[in-house]
Coordinates of C-alpha atoms and ligand atoms in Angstrom, one line a residue:
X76 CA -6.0 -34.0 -9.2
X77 CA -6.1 -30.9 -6.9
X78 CA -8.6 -28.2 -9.0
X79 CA -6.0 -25.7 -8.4
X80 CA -3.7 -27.5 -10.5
X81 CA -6.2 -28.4 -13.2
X82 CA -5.9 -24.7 -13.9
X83 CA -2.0 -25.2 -14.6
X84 CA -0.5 -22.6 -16.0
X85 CA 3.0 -25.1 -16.8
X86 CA 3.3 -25.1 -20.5
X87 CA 5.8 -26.7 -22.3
X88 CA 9.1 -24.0 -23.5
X89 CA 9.4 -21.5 -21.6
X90 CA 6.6 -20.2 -18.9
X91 CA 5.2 -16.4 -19.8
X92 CA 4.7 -14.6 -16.6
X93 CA 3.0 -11.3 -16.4
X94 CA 2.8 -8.6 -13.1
X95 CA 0.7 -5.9 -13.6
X96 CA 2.0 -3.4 -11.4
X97 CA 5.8 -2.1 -10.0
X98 CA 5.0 -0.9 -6.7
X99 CA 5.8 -3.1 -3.3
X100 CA 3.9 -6.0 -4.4
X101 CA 4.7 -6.4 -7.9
X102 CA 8.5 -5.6 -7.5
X103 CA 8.6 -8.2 -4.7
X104 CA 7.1 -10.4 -6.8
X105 CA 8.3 -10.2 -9.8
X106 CA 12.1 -10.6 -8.1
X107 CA 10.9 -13.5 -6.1
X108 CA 9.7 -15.1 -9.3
X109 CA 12.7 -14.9 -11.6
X110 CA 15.1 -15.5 -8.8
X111 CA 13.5 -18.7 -7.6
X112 CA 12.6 -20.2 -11.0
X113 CA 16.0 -19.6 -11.9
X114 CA 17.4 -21.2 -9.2
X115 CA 14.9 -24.4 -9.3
X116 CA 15.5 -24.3 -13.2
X117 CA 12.0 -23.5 -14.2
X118 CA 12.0 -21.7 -17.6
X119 CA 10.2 -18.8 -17.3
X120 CA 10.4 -15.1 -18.6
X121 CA 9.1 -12.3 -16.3
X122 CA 7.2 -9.1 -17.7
X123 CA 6.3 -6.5 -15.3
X124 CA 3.9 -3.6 -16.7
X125 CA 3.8 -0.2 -14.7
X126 CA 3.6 3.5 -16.2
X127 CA 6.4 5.2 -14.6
X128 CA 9.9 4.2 -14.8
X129 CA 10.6 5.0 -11.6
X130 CA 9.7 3.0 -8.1
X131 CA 7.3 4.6 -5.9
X132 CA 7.8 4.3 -2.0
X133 CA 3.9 5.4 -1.6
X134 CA 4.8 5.1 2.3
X135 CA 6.9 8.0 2.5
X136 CA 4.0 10.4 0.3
X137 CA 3.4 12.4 3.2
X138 CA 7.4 13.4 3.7
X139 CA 7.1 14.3 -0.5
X140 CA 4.1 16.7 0.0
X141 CA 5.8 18.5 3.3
X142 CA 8.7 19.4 0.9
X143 CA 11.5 15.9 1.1
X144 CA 13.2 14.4 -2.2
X145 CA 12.2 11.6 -2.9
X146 CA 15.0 8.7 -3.7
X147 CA 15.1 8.2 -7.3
X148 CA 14.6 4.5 -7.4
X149 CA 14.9 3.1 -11.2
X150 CA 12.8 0.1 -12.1
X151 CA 14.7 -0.9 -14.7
X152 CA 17.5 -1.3 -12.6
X153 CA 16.0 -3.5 -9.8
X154 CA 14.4 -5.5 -12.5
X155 CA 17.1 -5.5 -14.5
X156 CA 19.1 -8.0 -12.4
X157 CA 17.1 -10.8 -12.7
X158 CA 16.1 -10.3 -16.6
X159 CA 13.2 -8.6 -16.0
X160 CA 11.4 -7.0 -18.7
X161 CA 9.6 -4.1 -17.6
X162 CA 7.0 -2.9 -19.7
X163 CA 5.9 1.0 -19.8
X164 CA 2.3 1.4 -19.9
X165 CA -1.0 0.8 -17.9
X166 CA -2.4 -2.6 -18.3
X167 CA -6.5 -1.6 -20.0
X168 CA -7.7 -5.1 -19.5
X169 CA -7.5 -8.5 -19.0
X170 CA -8.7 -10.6 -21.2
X171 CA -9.0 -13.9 -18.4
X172 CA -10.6 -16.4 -21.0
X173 CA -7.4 -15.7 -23.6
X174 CA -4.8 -14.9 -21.1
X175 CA -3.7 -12.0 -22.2
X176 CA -2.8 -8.5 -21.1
X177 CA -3.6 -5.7 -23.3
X178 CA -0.9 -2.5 -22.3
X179 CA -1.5 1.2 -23.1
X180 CA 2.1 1.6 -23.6
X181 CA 3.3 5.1 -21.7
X182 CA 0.2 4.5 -19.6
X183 CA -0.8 8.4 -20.3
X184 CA -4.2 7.7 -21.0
X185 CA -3.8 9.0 -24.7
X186 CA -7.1 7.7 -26.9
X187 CA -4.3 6.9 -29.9
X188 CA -1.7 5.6 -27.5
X189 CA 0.0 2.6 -29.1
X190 CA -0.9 -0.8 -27.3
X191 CA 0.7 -4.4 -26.7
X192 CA -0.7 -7.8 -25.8
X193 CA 0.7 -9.6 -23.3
X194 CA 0.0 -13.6 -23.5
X195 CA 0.6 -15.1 -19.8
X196 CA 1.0 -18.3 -18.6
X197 CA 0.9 -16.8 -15.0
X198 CA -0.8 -13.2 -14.2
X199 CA 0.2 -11.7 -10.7
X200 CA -2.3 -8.8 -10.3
X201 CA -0.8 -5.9 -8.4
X202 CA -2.2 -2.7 -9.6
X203 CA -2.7 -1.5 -5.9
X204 CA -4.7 1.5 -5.1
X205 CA -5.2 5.3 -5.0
X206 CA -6.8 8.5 -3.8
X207 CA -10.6 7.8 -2.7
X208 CA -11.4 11.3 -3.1
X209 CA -14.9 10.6 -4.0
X210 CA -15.9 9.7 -1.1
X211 CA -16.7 13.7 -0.2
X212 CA -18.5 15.3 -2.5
X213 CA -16.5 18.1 -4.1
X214 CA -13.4 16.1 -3.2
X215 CA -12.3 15.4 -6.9
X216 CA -12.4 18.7 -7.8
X217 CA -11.1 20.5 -4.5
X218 CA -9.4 18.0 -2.2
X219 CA -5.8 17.1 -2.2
X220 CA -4.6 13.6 -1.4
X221 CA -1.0 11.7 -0.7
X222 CA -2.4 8.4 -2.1
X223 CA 0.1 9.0 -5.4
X224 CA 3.2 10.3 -6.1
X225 CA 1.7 13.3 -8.8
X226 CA -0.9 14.3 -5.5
X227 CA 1.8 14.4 -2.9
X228 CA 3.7 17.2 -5.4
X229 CA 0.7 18.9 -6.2
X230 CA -0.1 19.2 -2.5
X231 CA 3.7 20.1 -2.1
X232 CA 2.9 22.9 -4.2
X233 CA 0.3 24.6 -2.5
X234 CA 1.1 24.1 0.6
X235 CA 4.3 26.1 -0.2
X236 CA 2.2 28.9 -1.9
X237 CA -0.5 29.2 0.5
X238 CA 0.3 32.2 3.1
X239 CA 1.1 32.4 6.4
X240 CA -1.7 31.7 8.4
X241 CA -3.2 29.7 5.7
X242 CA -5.5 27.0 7.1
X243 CA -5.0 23.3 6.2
X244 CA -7.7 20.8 7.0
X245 CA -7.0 17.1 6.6
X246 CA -9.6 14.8 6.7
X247 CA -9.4 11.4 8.4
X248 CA -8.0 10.0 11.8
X249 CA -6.3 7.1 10.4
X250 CA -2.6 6.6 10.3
X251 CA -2.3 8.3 7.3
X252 CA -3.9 11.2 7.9
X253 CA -2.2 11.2 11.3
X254 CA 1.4 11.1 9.9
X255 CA -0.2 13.6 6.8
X256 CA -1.4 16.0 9.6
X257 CA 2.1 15.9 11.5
X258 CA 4.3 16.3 8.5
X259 CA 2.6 19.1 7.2
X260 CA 2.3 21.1 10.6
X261 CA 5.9 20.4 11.1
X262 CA 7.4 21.3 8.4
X263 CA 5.3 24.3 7.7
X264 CA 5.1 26.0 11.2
X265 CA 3.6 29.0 9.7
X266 CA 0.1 27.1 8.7
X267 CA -2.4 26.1 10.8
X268 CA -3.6 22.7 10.6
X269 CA -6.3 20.9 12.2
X270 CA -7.3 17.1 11.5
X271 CA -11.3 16.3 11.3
X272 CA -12.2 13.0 11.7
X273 CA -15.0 10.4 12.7
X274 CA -14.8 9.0 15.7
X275 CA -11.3 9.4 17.5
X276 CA -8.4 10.1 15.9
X277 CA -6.4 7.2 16.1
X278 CA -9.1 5.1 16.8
X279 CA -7.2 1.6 16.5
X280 CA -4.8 2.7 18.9
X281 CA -4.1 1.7 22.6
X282 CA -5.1 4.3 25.1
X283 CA -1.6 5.0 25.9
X284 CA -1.1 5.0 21.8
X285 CA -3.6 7.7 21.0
X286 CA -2.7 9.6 24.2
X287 CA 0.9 9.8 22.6
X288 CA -0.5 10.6 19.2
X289 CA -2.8 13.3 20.8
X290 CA 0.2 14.9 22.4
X291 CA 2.6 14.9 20.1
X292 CA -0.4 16.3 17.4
X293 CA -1.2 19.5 19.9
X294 CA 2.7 20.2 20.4
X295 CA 2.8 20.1 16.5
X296 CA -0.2 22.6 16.7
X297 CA -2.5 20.6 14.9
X298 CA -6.1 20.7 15.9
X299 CA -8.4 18.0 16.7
X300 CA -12.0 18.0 15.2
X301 CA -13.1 14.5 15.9
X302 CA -16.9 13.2 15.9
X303 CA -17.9 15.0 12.6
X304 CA -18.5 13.6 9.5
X305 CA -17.0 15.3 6.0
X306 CA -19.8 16.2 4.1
X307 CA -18.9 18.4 1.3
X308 CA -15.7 20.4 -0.1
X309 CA -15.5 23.1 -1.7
X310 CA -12.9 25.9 -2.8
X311 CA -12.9 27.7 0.3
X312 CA -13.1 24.6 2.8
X313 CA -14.8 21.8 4.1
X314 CA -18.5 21.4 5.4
X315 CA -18.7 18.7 8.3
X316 CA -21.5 17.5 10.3
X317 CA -21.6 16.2 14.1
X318 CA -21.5 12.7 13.9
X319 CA -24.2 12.5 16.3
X320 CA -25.8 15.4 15.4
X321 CA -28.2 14.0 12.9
X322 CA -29.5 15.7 9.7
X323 CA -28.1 19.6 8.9
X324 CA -26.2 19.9 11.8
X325 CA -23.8 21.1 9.6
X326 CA -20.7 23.9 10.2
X327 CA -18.0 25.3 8.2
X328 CA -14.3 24.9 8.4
X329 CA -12.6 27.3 6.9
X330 CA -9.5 25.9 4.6
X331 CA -7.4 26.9 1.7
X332 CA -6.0 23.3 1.5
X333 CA -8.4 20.1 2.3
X334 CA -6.7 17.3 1.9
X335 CA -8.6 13.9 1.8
X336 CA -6.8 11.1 3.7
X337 CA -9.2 8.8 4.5
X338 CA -8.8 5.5 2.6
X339 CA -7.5 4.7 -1.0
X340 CA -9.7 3.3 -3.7
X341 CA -8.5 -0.8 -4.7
X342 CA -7.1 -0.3 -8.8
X343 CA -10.3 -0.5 -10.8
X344 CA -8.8 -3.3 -13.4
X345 CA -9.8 -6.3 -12.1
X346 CA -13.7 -4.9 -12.2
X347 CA -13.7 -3.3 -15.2
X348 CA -11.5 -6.6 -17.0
X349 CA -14.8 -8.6 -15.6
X350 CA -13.2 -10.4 -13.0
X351 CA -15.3 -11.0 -9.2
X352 CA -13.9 -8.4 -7.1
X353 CA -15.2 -7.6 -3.3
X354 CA -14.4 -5.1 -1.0
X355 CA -15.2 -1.9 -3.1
X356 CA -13.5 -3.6 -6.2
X357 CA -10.5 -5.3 -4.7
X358 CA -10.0 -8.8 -6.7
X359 CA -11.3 -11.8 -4.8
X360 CA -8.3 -14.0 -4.3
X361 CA -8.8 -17.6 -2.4
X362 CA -6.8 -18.8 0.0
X363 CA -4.1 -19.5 -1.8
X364 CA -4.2 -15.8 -3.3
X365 CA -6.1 -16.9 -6.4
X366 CA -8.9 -15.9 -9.0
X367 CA -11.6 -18.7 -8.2
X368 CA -12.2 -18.7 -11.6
X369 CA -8.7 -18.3 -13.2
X370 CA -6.6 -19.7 -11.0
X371 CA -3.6 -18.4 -13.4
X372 CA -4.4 -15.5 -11.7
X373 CA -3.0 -14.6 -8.3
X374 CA -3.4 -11.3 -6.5
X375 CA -1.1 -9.5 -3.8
X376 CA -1.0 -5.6 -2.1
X377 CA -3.7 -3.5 -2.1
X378 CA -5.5 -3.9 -5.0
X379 CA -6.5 -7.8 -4.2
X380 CA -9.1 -8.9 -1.3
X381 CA -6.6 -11.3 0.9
X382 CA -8.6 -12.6 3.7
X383 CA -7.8 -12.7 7.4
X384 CA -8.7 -15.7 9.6
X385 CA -12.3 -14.1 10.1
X386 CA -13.1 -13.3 6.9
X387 CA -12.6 -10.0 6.3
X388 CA -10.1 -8.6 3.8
X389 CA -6.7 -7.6 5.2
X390 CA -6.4 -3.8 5.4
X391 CA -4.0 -2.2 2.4
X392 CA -0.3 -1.5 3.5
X393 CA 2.6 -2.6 2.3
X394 CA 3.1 -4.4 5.4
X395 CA 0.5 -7.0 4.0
X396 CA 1.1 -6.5 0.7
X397 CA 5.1 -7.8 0.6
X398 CA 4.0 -11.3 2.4
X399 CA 1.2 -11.9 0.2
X400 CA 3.7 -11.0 -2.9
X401 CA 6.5 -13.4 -1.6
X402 CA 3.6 -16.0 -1.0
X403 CA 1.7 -15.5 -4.7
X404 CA 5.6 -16.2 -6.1
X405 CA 6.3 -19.3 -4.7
X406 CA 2.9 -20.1 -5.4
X407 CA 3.3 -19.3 -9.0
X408 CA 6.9 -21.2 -9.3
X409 CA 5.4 -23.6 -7.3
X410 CA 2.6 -24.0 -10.3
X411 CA 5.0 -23.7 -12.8
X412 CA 7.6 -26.4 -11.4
X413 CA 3.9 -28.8 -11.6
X414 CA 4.5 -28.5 -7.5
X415 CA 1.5 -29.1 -5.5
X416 CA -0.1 -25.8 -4.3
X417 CA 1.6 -24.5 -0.6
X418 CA -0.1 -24.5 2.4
X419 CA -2.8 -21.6 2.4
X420 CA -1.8 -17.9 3.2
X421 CA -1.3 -17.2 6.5
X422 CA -0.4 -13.5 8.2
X423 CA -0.3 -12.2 11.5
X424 CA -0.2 -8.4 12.1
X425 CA 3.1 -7.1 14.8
X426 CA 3.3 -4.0 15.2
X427 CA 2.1 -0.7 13.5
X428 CA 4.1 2.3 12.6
X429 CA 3.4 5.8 12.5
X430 CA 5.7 8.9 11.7
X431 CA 4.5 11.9 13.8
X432 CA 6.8 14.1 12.1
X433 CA 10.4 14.0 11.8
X434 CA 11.6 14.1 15.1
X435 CA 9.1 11.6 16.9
X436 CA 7.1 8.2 16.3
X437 CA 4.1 5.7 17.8
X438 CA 5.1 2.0 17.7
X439 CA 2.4 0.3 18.3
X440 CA 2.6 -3.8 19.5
X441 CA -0.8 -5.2 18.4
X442 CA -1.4 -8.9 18.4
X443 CA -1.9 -11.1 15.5
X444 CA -4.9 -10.0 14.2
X445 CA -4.2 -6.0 14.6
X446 CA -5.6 -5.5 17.9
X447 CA -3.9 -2.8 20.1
X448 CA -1.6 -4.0 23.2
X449 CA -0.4 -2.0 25.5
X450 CA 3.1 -1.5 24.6
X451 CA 4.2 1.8 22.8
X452 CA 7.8 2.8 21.7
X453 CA 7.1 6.9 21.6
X454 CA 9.4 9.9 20.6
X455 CA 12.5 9.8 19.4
X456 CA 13.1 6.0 19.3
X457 CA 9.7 5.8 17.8
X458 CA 10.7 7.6 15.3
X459 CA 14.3 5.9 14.3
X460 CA 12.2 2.8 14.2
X461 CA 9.6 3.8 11.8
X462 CA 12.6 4.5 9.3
X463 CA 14.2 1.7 9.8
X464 CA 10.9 0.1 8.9
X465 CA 10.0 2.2 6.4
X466 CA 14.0 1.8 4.7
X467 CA 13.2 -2.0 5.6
X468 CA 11.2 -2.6 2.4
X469 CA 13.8 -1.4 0.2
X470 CA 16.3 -3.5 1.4
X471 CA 13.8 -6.5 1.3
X472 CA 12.9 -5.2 -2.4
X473 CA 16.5 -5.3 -2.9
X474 CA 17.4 -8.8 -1.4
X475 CA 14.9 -10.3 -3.5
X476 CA 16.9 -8.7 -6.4
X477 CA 19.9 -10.3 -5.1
X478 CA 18.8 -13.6 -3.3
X479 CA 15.2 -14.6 -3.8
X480 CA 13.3 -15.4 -0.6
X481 CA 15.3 -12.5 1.0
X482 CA 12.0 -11.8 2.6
X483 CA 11.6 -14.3 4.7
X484 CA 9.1 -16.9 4.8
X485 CA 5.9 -16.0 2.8
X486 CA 2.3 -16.2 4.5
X487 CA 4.3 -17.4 7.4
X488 CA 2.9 -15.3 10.8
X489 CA 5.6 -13.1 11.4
X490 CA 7.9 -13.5 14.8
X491 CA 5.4 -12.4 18.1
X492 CA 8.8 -11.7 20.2
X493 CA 11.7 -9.2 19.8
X494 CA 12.5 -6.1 17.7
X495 CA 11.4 -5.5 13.8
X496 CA 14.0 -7.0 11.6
X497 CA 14.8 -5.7 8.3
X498 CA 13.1 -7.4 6.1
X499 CA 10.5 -8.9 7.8
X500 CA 6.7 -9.0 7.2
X501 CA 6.3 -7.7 10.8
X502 CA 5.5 -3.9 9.8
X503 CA 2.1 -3.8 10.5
X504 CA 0.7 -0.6 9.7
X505 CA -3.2 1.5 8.4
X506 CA -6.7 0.6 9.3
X507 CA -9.2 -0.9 7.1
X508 CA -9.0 1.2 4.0
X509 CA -12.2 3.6 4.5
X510 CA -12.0 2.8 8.1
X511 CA -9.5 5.3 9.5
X512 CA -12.2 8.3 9.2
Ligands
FAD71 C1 1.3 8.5 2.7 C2 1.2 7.0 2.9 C3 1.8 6.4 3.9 C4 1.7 5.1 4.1 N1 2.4 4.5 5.1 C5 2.3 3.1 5.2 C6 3.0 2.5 6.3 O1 3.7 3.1 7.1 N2 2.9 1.1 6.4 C7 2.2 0.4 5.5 O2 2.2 -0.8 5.6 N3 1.5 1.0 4.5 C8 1.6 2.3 4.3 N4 0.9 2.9 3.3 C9 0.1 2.1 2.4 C10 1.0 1.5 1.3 O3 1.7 2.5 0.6 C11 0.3 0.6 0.3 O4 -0.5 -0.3 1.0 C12 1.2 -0.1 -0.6 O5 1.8 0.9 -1.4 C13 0.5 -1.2 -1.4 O6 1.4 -1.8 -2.3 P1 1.0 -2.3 -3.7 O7 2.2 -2.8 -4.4 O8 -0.2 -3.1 -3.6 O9 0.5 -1.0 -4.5 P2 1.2 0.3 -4.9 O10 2.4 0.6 -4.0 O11 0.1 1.3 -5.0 O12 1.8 0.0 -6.4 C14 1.0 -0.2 -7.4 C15 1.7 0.1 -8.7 O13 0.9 -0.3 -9.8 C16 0.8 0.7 -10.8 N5 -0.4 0.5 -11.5 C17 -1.7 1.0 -11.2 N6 -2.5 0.7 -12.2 C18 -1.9 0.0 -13.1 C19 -2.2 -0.6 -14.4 N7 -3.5 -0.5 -14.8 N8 -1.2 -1.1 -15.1 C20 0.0 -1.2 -14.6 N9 0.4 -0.7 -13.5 C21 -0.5 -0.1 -12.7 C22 0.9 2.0 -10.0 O14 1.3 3.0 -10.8 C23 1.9 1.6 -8.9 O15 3.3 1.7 -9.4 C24 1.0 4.3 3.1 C25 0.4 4.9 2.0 C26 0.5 6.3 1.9 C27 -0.2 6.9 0.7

């Protein structure tokens, strides 16, 4: 018998399912689940745990913090259609040898807060990630992020209070702190903002890719520090150091707003529940998106180490994270119907996306494995596709509610030819998380 199934998690009655988390990931998956279980007649029930009641699209952050609503997505609502519990709380540990969740309930960290058990049959681990603000010293205390929805409003906040004049600093030359820098320069002409980085900005980028982005930054009035290193943070800026400069070549950049947008930090969960984690803490999945040691344990999104044809975990974005969610579903109906595992996970990167703004985009065509080509959709049409992307996972989200397997065909490489479709996995987007700097 194939070990995978030897850690079967079909029991007789009806199958317990758990997802810890309801952001791209666990939303897609939980969907997916119920929907295809249903239709194969696989007794199961579905329990999602997250703390807030409300969906966050994490992609749009940066268009929160420069000052746009976000859409008030309900949980319960997009859950709600396929018999989805959804639990209200933060998951505190898992408990791998009795198979069993234990939930803060309302997740608000409260010493006395009341807690449930969750017994599962079939754990999807989707926690994802947040803010890495430790990796400057001082940036816990006086760096702002976009990496979660309470950050982006808290950055909203100052940014509107600071003066005219005020100076903003974001650190990082990765996609997000690209699209961070842009957003904030644009809609808030009367700051200056400048973008320090490592390296180039937009490093991963074709030449004719960062040229764009390099542009379309300076028309925005941001300004480019690149080759210096972060080194400190404090209330009245930032202290970097030439990257090449060796020991105390250090200088000052003056800011009253630092914000840190240089990677996100995997969920800590998996680590501190005892299970093998890689990549900073990000769970080690096999394969077939599974906990070597607990195979009733399958991870998706940013919080799980999903490895690329070389070896090296696939960078966080939610354009990995739905295919490895629609993949860990039918995997986990798949174990549940006493199927034989699928064929391993399989992904292909297509494209990446970035917002420069409102008014203008980079589409960038890389190949398969995330390396830049040079093809470019700039401006204006950049822009209108990047929405249509970025609305793209919503609607997916929402077909799975409707139809399961609306997302296409999990782990499958997406299409190399033609134009994004809704729905599809071909949204390639972020460097390697700590790698955009
Ligand atoms: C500003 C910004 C722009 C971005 N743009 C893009 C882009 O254009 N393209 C792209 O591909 N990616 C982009 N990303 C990255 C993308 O948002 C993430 O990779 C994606 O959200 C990962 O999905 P996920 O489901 O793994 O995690 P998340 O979306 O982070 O969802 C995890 C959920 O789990 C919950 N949770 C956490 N801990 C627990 C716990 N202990 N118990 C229960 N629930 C828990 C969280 O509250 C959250 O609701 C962007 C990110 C940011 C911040």
């Amino acid at each position: 018998m194939d070990e995978r199934k030897q850690g079967g998690t079909k029991v007789s009655g009806r199958a317990r399912v758990v997802v810890i988390g309801g952001g791209y990931a666990g939303v897609a998956a939980a969907l997916r689940i119920a929907g295809k279980a249903a239709r194969r007649r696989v007794p199961v029930s579905v329990a999602l745990v997250n703390p807030s009641p409300l969906f966050v699209e994490r992609i749009r952050l940066h268009e929160l913090a420069a000052g746009k609503a976000p859409r008030r997505i309900e949980l319960a609502r997009l859950l709600g259609a396929r018999g989805i519990e959804l639990v209200l709380g933060r998951a505190r540990t898992i408990d791998a040898a009795a198979r069993a969740v234990e939930v803060e309930l309302g997740g608000g960290g409260d010493a006395g807060a009341e807690t449930r058990r969750l017994g599962y049959d079939a754990l999807v681990y989707a926690p994802g990630s947040g803010a890495a603000q430790e990796i400057v010293p001082g940036g816990g205390e006086h760096a702002l992020s976009v990496a979660d929805a309470a950050s982006a409003r808290a950055l909203h906040e100052r940014l509107r209070a600071a003066p005219p004049g005020g100076r903003v600093v974001v650190v990082g030359g990765g996609l997000t702190a690209i699209e961070t820098a842009a957003e904030i320069a644009e809609a808030f002409p009367a700051l200056r903002v400048a973008l320090a980085t490592r390296g180039r900005v937009g490093e991963g980028l074709s030449v004719g890719g960062r040229a764009y982005v390099g542009r379309a930054l300076r028309e925005l009035g941001v300004a480019l520090r690149e080759g210096v290193r972060a080194v400190a943070v404090d209330a009245s800026g930032l202290a970097v150091a030439a990257e090449a400069g060796g020991a105390g070549a250090a200088e000052r950049l003056a800011a009253d707003i630092v914000v840190l947008a240089a990677g996100f930090r995997p969920a800590a969960l998996a680590e501190s529940s005892g299970l093998a984690t890689v990549a900073g803490g990000r769970l080690a999945v096999d394969r077939w998106l599974r906990a070597p040691a607990h195979p009733e344990i399958w991870g998706a999104g940013d919080a799980a180490a999903v490895l690329d044809g070389d070896g090296a975990p696939l960078r966080m974005g939610c354009a990995t994270a739905m295919p490895q969610a629609a993949y860990a579903a039918d995997s986990v109906v798949a174990a549940l119907a006493g199927d034989a595992p699928p064929p391993p996970f399989r992904f292909a990167f297509f494209i990446q996306c970035i917002s420069l703004g409102r008014r203008r985009g980079l589409i960038q065509r890389v190949d398969p494995r995330d390396r830049p080509l040079d093809r470019v959709i700039t401006g204006r049409l950049g822009a209108w596709v990047k929405e249509l992307v970025c609305r793209s996972t919503i609607v997916a989200i929402r077909l799975e509610g409707l139809r399961a397997g609306g997302h296409g065909s999990p782990g499958q490489a997406p299409r190399p030819r033609g134009a994004p479709s809704l729905g599809s996995a071909a949204a390639g987007e972020r460097l390697p998380s700590g790698a955009a700097t």
